[in-house]
XYZ file of C-alpha atoms in Angstrom:
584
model
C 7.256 -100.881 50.623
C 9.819 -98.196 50.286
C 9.531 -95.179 47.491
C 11.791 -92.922 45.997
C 10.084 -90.379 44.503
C 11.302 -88.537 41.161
C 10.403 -85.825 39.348
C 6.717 -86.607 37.580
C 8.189 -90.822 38.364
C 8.671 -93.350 41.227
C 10.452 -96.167 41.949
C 9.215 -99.629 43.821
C 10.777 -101.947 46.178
C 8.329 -104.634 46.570
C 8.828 -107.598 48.999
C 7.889 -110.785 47.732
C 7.412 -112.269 44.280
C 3.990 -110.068 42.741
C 0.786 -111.329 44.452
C -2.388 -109.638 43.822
C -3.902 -107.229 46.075
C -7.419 -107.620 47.335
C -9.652 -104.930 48.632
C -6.843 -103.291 50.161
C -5.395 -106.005 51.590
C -1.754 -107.129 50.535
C -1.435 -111.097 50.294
C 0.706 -112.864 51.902
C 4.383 -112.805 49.995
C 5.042 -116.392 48.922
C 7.231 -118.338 51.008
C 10.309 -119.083 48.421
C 10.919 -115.686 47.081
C 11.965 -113.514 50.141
C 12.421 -110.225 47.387
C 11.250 -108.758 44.190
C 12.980 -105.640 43.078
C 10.502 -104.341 40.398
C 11.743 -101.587 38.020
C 9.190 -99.314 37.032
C 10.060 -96.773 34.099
C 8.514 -93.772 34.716
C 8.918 -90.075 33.832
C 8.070 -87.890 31.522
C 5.466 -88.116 28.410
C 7.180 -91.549 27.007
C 7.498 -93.148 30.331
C 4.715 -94.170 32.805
C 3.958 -95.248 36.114
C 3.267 -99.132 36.504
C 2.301 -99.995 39.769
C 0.914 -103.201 39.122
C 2.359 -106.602 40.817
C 1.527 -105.855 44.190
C 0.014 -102.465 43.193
C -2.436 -104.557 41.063
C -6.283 -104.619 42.655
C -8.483 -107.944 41.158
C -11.783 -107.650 41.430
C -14.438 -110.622 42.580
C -11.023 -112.918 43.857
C -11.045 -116.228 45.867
C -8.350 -118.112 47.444
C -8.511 -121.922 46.889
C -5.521 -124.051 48.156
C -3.818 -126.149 45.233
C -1.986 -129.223 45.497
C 0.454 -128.195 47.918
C -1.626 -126.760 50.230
C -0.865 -123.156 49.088
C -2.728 -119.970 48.448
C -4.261 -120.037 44.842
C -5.573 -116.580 43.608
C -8.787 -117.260 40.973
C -10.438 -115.093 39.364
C -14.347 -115.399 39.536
C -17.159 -114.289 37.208
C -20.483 -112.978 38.985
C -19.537 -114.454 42.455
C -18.984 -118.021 40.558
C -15.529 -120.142 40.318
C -14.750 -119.823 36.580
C -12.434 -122.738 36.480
C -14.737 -124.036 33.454
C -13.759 -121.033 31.104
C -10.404 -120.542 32.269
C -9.081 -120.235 28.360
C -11.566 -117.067 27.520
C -10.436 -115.528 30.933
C -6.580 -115.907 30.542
C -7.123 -115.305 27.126
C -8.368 -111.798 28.272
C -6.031 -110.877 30.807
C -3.082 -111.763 28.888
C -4.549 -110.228 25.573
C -3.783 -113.189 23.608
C -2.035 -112.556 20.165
C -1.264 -115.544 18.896
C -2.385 -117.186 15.779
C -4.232 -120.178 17.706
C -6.910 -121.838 15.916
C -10.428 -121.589 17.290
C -13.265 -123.253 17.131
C -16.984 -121.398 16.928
C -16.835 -119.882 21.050
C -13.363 -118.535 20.422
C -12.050 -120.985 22.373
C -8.579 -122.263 21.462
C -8.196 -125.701 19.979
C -7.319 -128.364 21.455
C -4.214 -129.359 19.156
C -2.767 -125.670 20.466
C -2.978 -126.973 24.265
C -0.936 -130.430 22.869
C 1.104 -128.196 20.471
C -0.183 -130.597 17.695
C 0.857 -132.981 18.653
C 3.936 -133.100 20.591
C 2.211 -133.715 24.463
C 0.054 -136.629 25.264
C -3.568 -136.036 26.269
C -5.055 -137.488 29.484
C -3.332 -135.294 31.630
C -5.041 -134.120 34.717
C -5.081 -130.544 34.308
C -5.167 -129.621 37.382
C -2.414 -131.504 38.072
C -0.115 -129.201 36.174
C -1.765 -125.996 35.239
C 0.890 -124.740 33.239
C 0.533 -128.089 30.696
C -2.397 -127.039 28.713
C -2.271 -123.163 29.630
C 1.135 -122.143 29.131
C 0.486 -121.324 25.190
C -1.770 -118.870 25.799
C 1.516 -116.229 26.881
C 2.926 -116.664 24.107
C 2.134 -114.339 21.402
C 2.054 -116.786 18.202
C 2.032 -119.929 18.422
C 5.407 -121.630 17.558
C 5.884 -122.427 13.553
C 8.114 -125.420 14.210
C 5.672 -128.363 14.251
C 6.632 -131.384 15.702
C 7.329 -134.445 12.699
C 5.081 -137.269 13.183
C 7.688 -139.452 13.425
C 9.255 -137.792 16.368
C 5.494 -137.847 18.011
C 5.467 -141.134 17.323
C 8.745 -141.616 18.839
C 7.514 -139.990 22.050
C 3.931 -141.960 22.393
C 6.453 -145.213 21.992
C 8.622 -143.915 24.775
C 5.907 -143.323 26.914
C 4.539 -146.844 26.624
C 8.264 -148.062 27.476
C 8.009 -145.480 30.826
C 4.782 -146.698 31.755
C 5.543 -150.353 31.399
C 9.075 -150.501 33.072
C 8.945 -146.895 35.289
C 9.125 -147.303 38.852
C 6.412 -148.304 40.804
C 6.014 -151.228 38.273
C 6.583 -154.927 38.546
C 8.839 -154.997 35.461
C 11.043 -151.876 37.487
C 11.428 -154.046 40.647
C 12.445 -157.137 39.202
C 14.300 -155.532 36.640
C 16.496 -153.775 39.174
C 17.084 -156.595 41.494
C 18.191 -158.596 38.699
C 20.816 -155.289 37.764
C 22.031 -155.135 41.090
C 22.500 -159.481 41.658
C 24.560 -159.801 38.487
C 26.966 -157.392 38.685
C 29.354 -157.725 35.764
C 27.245 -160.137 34.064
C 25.610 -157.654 32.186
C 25.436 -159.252 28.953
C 23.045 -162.310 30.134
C 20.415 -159.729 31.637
C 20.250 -156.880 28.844
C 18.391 -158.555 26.513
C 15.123 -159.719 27.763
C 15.054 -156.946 30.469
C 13.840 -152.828 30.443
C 17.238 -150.847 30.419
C 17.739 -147.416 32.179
C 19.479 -144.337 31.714
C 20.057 -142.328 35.145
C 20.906 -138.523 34.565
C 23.219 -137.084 37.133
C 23.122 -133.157 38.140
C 26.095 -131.369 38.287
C 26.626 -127.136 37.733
C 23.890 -124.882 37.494
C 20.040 -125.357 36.600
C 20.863 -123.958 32.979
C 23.215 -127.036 32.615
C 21.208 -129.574 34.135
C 18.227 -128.861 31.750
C 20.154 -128.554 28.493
C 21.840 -132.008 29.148
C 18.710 -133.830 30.735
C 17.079 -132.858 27.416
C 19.914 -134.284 25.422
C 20.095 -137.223 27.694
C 16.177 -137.597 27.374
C 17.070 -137.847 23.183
C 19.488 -140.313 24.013
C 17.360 -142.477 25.971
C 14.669 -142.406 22.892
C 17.437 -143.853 20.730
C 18.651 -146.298 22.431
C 14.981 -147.487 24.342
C 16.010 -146.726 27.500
C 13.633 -145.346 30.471
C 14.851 -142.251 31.559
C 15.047 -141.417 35.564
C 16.402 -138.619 37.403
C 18.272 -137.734 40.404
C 16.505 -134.736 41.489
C 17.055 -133.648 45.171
C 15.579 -131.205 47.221
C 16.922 -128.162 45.267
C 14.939 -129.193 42.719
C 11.822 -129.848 44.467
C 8.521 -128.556 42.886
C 10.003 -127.109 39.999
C 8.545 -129.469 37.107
C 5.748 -131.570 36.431
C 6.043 -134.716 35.875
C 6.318 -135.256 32.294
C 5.206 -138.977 31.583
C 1.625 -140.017 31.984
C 0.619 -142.502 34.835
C 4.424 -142.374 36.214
C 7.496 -140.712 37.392
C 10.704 -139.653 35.985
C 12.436 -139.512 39.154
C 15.009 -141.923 40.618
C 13.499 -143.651 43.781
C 14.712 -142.679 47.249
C 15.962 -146.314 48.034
C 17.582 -147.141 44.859
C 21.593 -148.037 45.047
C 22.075 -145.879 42.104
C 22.159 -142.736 43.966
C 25.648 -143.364 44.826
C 28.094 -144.003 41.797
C 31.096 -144.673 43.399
C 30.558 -148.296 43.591
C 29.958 -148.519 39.419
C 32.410 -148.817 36.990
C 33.312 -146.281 34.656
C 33.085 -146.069 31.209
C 36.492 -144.994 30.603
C 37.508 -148.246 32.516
C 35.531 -150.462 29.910
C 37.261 -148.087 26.772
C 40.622 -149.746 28.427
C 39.284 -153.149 29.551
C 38.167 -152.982 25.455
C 41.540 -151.653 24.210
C 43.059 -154.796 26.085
C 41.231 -157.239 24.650
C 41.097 -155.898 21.027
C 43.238 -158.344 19.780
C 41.366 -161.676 21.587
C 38.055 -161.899 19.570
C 37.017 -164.590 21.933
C 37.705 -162.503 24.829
C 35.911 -159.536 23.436
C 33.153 -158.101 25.311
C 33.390 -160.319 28.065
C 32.449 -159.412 31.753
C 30.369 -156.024 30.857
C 29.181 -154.780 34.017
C 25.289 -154.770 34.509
C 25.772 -150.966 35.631
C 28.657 -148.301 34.068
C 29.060 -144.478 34.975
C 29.233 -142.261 31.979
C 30.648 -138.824 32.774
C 30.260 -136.261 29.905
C 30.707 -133.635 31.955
C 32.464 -129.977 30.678
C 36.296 -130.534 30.028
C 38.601 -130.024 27.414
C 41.397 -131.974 29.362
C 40.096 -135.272 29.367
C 41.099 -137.943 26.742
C 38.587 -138.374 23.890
C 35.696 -140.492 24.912
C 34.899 -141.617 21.420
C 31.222 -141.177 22.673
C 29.881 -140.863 19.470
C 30.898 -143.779 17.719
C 29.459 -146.786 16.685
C 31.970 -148.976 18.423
C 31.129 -147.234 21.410
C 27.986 -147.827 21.599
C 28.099 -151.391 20.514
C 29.601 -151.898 24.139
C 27.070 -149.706 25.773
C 24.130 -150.852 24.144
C 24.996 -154.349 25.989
C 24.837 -152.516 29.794
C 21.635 -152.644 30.996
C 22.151 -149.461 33.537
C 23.801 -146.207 32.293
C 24.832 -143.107 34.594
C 25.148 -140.379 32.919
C 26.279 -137.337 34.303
C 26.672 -134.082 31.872
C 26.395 -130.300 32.108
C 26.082 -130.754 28.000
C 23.935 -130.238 25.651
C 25.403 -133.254 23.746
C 22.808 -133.563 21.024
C 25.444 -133.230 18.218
C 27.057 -135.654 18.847
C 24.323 -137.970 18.837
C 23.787 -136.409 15.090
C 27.560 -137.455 14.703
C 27.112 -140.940 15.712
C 26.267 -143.192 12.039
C 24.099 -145.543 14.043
C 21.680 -142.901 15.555
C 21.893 -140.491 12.267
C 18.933 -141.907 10.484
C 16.913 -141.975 13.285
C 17.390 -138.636 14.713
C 17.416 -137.108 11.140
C 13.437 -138.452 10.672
C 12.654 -137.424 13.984
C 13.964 -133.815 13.282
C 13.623 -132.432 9.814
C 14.726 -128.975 11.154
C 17.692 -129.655 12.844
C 17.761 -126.342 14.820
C 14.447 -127.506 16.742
C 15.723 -130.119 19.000
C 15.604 -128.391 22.359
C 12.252 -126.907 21.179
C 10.479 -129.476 20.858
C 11.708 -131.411 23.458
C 12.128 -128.863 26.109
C 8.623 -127.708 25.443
C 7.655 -131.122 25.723
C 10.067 -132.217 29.410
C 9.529 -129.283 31.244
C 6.339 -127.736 32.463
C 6.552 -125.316 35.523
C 5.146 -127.055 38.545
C 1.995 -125.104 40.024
C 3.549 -123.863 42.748
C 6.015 -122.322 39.647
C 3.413 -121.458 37.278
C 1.650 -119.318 39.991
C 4.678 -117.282 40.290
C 5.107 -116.770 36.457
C 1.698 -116.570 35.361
C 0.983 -113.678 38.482
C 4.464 -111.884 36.832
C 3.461 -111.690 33.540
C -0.127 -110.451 33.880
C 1.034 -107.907 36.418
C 3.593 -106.426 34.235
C 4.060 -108.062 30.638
C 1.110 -109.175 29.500
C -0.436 -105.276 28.225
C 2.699 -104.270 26.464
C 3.171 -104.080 22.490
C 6.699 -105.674 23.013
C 8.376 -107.377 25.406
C 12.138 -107.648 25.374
C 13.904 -109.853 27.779
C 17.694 -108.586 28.643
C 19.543 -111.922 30.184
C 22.635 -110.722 31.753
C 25.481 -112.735 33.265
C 28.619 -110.978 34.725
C 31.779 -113.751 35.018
C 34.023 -111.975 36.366
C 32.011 -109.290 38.826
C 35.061 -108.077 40.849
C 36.733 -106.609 37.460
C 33.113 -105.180 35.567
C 31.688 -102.651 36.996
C 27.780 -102.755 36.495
C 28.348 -99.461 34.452
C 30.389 -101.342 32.040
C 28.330 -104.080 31.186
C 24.884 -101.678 30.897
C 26.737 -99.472 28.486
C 27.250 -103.097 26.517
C 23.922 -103.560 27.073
C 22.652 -100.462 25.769
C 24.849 -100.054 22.969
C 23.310 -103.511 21.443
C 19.911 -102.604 22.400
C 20.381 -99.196 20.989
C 22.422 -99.981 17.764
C 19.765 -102.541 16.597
C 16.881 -100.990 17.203
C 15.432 -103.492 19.804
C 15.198 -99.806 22.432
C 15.005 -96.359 21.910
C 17.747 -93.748 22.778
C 16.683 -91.065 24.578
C 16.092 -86.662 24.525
C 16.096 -84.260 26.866
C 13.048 -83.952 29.064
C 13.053 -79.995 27.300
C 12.932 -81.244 23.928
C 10.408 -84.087 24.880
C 7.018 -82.463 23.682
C 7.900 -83.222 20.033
C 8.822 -86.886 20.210
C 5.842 -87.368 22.754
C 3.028 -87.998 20.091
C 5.211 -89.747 17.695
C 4.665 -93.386 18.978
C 2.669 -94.339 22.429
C 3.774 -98.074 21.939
C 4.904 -99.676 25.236
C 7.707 -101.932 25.278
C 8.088 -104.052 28.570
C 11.708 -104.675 29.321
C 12.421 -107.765 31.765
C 15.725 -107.968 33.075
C 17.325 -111.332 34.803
C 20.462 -110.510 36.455
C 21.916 -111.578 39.541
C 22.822 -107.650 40.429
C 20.640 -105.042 41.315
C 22.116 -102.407 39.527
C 21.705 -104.001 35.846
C 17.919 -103.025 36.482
C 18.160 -99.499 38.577
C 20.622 -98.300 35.791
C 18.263 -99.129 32.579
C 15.237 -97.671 34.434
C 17.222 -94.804 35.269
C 18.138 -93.884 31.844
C 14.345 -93.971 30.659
C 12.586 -93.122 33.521
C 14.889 -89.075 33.222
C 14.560 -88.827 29.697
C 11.890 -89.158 26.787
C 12.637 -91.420 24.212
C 13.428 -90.067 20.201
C 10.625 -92.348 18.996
C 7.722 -91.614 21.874
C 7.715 -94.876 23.483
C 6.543 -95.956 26.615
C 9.649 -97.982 28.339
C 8.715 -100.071 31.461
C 11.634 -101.785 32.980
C 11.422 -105.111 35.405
C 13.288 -106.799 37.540
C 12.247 -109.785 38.890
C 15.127 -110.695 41.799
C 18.636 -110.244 42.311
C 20.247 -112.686 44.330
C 24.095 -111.232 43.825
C 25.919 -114.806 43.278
C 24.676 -117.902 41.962
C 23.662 -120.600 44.291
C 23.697 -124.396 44.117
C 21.806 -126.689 45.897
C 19.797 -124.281 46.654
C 15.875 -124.761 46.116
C 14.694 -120.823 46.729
C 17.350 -119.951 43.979
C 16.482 -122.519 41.254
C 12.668 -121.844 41.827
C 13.818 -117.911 41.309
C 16.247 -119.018 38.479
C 13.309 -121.312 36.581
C 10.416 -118.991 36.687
C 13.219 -116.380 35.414
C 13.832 -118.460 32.251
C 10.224 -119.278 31.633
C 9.408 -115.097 31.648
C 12.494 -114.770 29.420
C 11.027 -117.306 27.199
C 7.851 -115.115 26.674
C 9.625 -112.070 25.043
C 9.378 -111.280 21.704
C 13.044 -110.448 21.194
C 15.738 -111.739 23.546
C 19.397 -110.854 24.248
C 21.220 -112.782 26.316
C 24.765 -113.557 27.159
C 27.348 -115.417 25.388
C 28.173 -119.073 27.312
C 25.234 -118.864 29.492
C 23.442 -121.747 29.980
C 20.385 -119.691 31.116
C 19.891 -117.793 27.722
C 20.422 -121.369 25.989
C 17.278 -122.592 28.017
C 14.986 -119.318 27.364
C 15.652 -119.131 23.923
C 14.964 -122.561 22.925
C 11.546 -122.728 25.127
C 10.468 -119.642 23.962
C 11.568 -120.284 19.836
C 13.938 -116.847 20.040
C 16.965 -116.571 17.712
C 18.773 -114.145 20.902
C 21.069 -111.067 20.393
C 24.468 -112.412 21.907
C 26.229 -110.007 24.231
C 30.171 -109.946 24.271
C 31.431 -111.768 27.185
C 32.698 -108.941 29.322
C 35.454 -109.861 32.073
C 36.975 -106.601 32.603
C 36.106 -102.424 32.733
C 36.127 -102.416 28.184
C 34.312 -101.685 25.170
C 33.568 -103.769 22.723
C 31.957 -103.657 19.136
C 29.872 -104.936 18.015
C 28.414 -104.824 21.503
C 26.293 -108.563 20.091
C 25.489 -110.203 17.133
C 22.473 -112.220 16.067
C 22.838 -115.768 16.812
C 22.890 -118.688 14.291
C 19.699 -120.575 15.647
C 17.895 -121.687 18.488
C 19.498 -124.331 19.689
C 22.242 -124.223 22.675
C 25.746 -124.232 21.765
C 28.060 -127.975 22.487
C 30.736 -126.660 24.492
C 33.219 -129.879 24.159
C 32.574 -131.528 21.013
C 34.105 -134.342 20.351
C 38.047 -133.749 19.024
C 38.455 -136.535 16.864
C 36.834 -138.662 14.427
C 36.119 -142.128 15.439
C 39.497 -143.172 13.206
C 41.388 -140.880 15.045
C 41.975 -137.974 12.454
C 41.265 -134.459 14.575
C 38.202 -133.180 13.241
C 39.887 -129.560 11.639
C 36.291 -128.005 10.151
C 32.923 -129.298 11.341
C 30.472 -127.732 8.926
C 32.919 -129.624 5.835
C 31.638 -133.056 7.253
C 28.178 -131.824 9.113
C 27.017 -129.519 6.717
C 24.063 -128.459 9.522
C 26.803 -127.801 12.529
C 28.700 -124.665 13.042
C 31.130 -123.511 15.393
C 29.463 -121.360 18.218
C 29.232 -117.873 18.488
C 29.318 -116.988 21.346
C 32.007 -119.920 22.048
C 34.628 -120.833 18.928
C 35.658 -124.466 20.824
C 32.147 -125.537 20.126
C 29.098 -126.042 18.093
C 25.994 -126.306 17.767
C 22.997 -126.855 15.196
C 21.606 -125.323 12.416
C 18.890 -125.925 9.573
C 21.362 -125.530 6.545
């Protein structure tokens, strides 16, 4: 541990994501974070020393191995494991807040671990820790309820995973029959279990907005969802489906697309035989590869229209490979409009509910988040999570994007400005709240910078700013399992904060926001040594913008306005090519 030392402050370089400390003993750091740079703010009467995380001493700890065979720190009562009151005892360290209804012992209900409603019971808990613990870090519990028709939706889906998910009969004969007929499609797809295959491609951001819209898709159209998760993303989730898995066997042929047609194909191959009724539809393939991946130079793919999906609706085996968040344009397509409209009454909820509802942090990931937050977050009055994403880093100096930073911070009121340490005495009994601010950056110097500023001066109002960083890897990585465990247990703390700003066009922000039900602060998108103002503005809603939206309407008239024919889309803020949802 290295420390610089300050006047009346200090600052920490920890190595190794925060692990408690024993009776003066430092644990083990854990094995896929190989740095934590944690950003104390200190200084002064309005900023203190925090020098918990690996700082931290827990009294009366054991160390169990989970799942995994890893190190699991629980706390015990009197000597005893307390495994069997683990709600009152996270319920204590985290100083639960939220509005959760409880029953005579002051115990949580149940329908607050299931979020009424929304995740299936008969879980093994210890299984996935994070399942039926994870709402006790959230200050209030989330005022979007899940319609029953959308839970009913999801218990129906469920049945379909169970009964044709691999490891079943129906799976094996189903696929031996997909890969023997070949482009005989149409004889198989009705009296068989259909599949939609998601397909990774960019960042982990991407990948989870568009599994969740592919995950919608595959509700409307009663197909089982599977996904090709490799080793980057290995222990990040839980499975999300009882009595199953979500993931695309080893030894399935479908890893490798190269050998399926492509959808685009079959939009020609249809074209061609428009005008031949009897040819029509003839010779579907049993397997096509549907690429909705980011692009504004690719021909319209008439994805969301009817006709469309006449012709996939016959395929028994879709690939589907995105970095989208597609979702309007399954609100565009007539067929699916009805449907999806029932199953979301507030149209701004969709990644909400269903993000809450795909992806739980793996133990392994839950360990790391769950240590984090009670180390650092959990005591403060308000936590504030700063999400920052330089594009171009060679041309924006750090300097340049925290003065950004600050300036919306500052401006709206979400952090103090700051005094003098001379003219501190007056402000210091004014307000002794604490605000925690988390920052997720790829860059060192986003954090040192903020806790610089507050850990010199006192602030005007008297608080108490503590300022966190949680890594810094300097570029984004792919393929890379270290950096998406990092970049998911980043988005889950982000998630927790009471009031978020994040950048505009990052997929990142998209995911934190959603999880976390936070209408964010969107920063400009900086690419050079500027100002800008405003610095941000308040986003429109939850949901993650549609960066490619479809160009045309299924007659071929360019679509010119989108909120004049879907009154509850509007064109992105942070991005004017696309859009996204609202609740108007």
């Amino acid at each position: 541990m290295a420390t610089l030392m300050y006047q009346s402050s200090s600052f920490r370089l920890f190595v190794g994501f925060p692990f408690s400390k024993g009776k003066g003993k430092v644990l083990e750091p854990h094995n896929n974070f190989t740095a934590e740079l944690l950003l104390t703010g200190t200084g002064g009467p309005n900023v203190t020393t925090n020098a918990s995380g690996l700082g931290t001493e827990i009294q009366n700890t054991t160390s169990h191995k989970d799942l995994g065979g890893r190190d699991e720190i629980r706390e015990t009562q009197n000597g005893t494991d307390a495994k069997g009151t683990t709600e009152n005892l996270i319920a204590a360290e985290v100083g639960l807040k939220n509005g959760s209804s409880t029953n005579d012992s002051g115990i949580p209900d149940d329908r607050d671990k299931l979020l009424h409603g929304l995740l299936a019971s008969g879980f093994d808990e210890a299984s996935c820790i994070s399942r039926l613990q994870s709402y006790l870090y959230r200050k209030a519990a989330s005022p979007h309820k899940a319609s029953p028709y959308l839970i009913s939706k999801l218990r129906n889906y469920e049945e379909i995973h169970t009964r044709c998910g691999p490891n079943s009969r129906a799976y094996n004969r189903n696929m031996i029959r997909i890969v023997h007929s070949k482009n005989n499609g149409n004889g198989v797809a009705a009296a068989m279990c259909k599949y939609l295959v998601w397909t990774p491609v960019n960042g982990l951001g991407n990948q989870m907005i568009s599994i969740a819209a592919t995950f919608l898709y595959a509700i409307l159209t009663d197909r089982v969802l599977l996904v090709k998760f490799g080793k980057d993303k290995h222990g990040l989730f839980c499975e999300p489906f009882l009595n199953s898995t979500w993931i695309l066997p080893d030894k399935s042929p479908f890893w490798n697309e190269n050998h399926v047609q492509t959808y685009q194909r079959m939009l020609e191959k249809d074209r061609a035989s428009a005008n031949n009724s009897k040819e029509d539809h003839k010779g579907l393939p049993s397997a096509l590869f549907l690429n909705l991946q980011h692009t504004r130079s690719d021909p319209e793919k008439l994805f969301h229209c009817d006709h469309s999906q006449d012709l996939l609706r016959k395929v028994p085996l879709l690939i589907l490979q995105s970095d989208q968040y597609f979702v309007p344009s399954l609100f565009m397509t007539p067929s699916f409009n009805l449907e999806i409209t029932k199953m979301f009454p507030e149209k701004d909820t969709v990644f909400h509910h269903l993000g809450r509802y795909l992806f739980h942090p793996s133990n392994e990931a839950w360990g790391l988040i769950s240590r984090f937050y009670k180390a650092h977050l959990a005591k403060a009055d308000e936590r504030i999570g700063l999400q920052i994403r330089v594009f171009r880093p060679v041309s924006t100096p750090p300097q340049a994007v925290m003065n950004l930073v600050l300036n919306c911070t500052i401006m709206n009121k979400l952090l103090p400005e700051v005094v003098d340490m001379q003219n501190s005495v007056s402000f210091a009994s004014k307000n002794q709240m604490v605000k925690a601010v988390l920052v997720a950056s790829l860059y060192a110097e986003h954090g040192e910078i903020l806790q610089t500023k507050y850990m010199k001066k006192a602030t005007v109002t008297g608080e108490v700013i503590e300022v966190y960083q949680a890594s810094h890897e300097e570029r984004q990585k792919y393929n890379d399992n270290k950096h998406n465990m990092k970049a998911w247990t980043e988005m889950y703390l982000l998630s927790l904060s009471d009031v978020l700003v994040t950048t505009s066009l990052s997929t990142f922000g998209y995911v934190a926001q959603g999880l976390g039900n936070l209408r964010p602060w969107l920063l400009y998108k900086l690419t050079n040594n500027e100002t800008h103002f405003p610095a941000c503005e308040r986003d429109l809603s939850l949901e993650p913008c549609y960066h490619t939206p479809p160009k045309h309407y299924c007659n071929g008239k360019p679509i010119k306005d989108f909120a004049s024919s879907f009154p509850y889309m509007r064109e992105c803020k942070d991005f004017g090519f696309g859009v996204k949802l609202v609740n108007g």
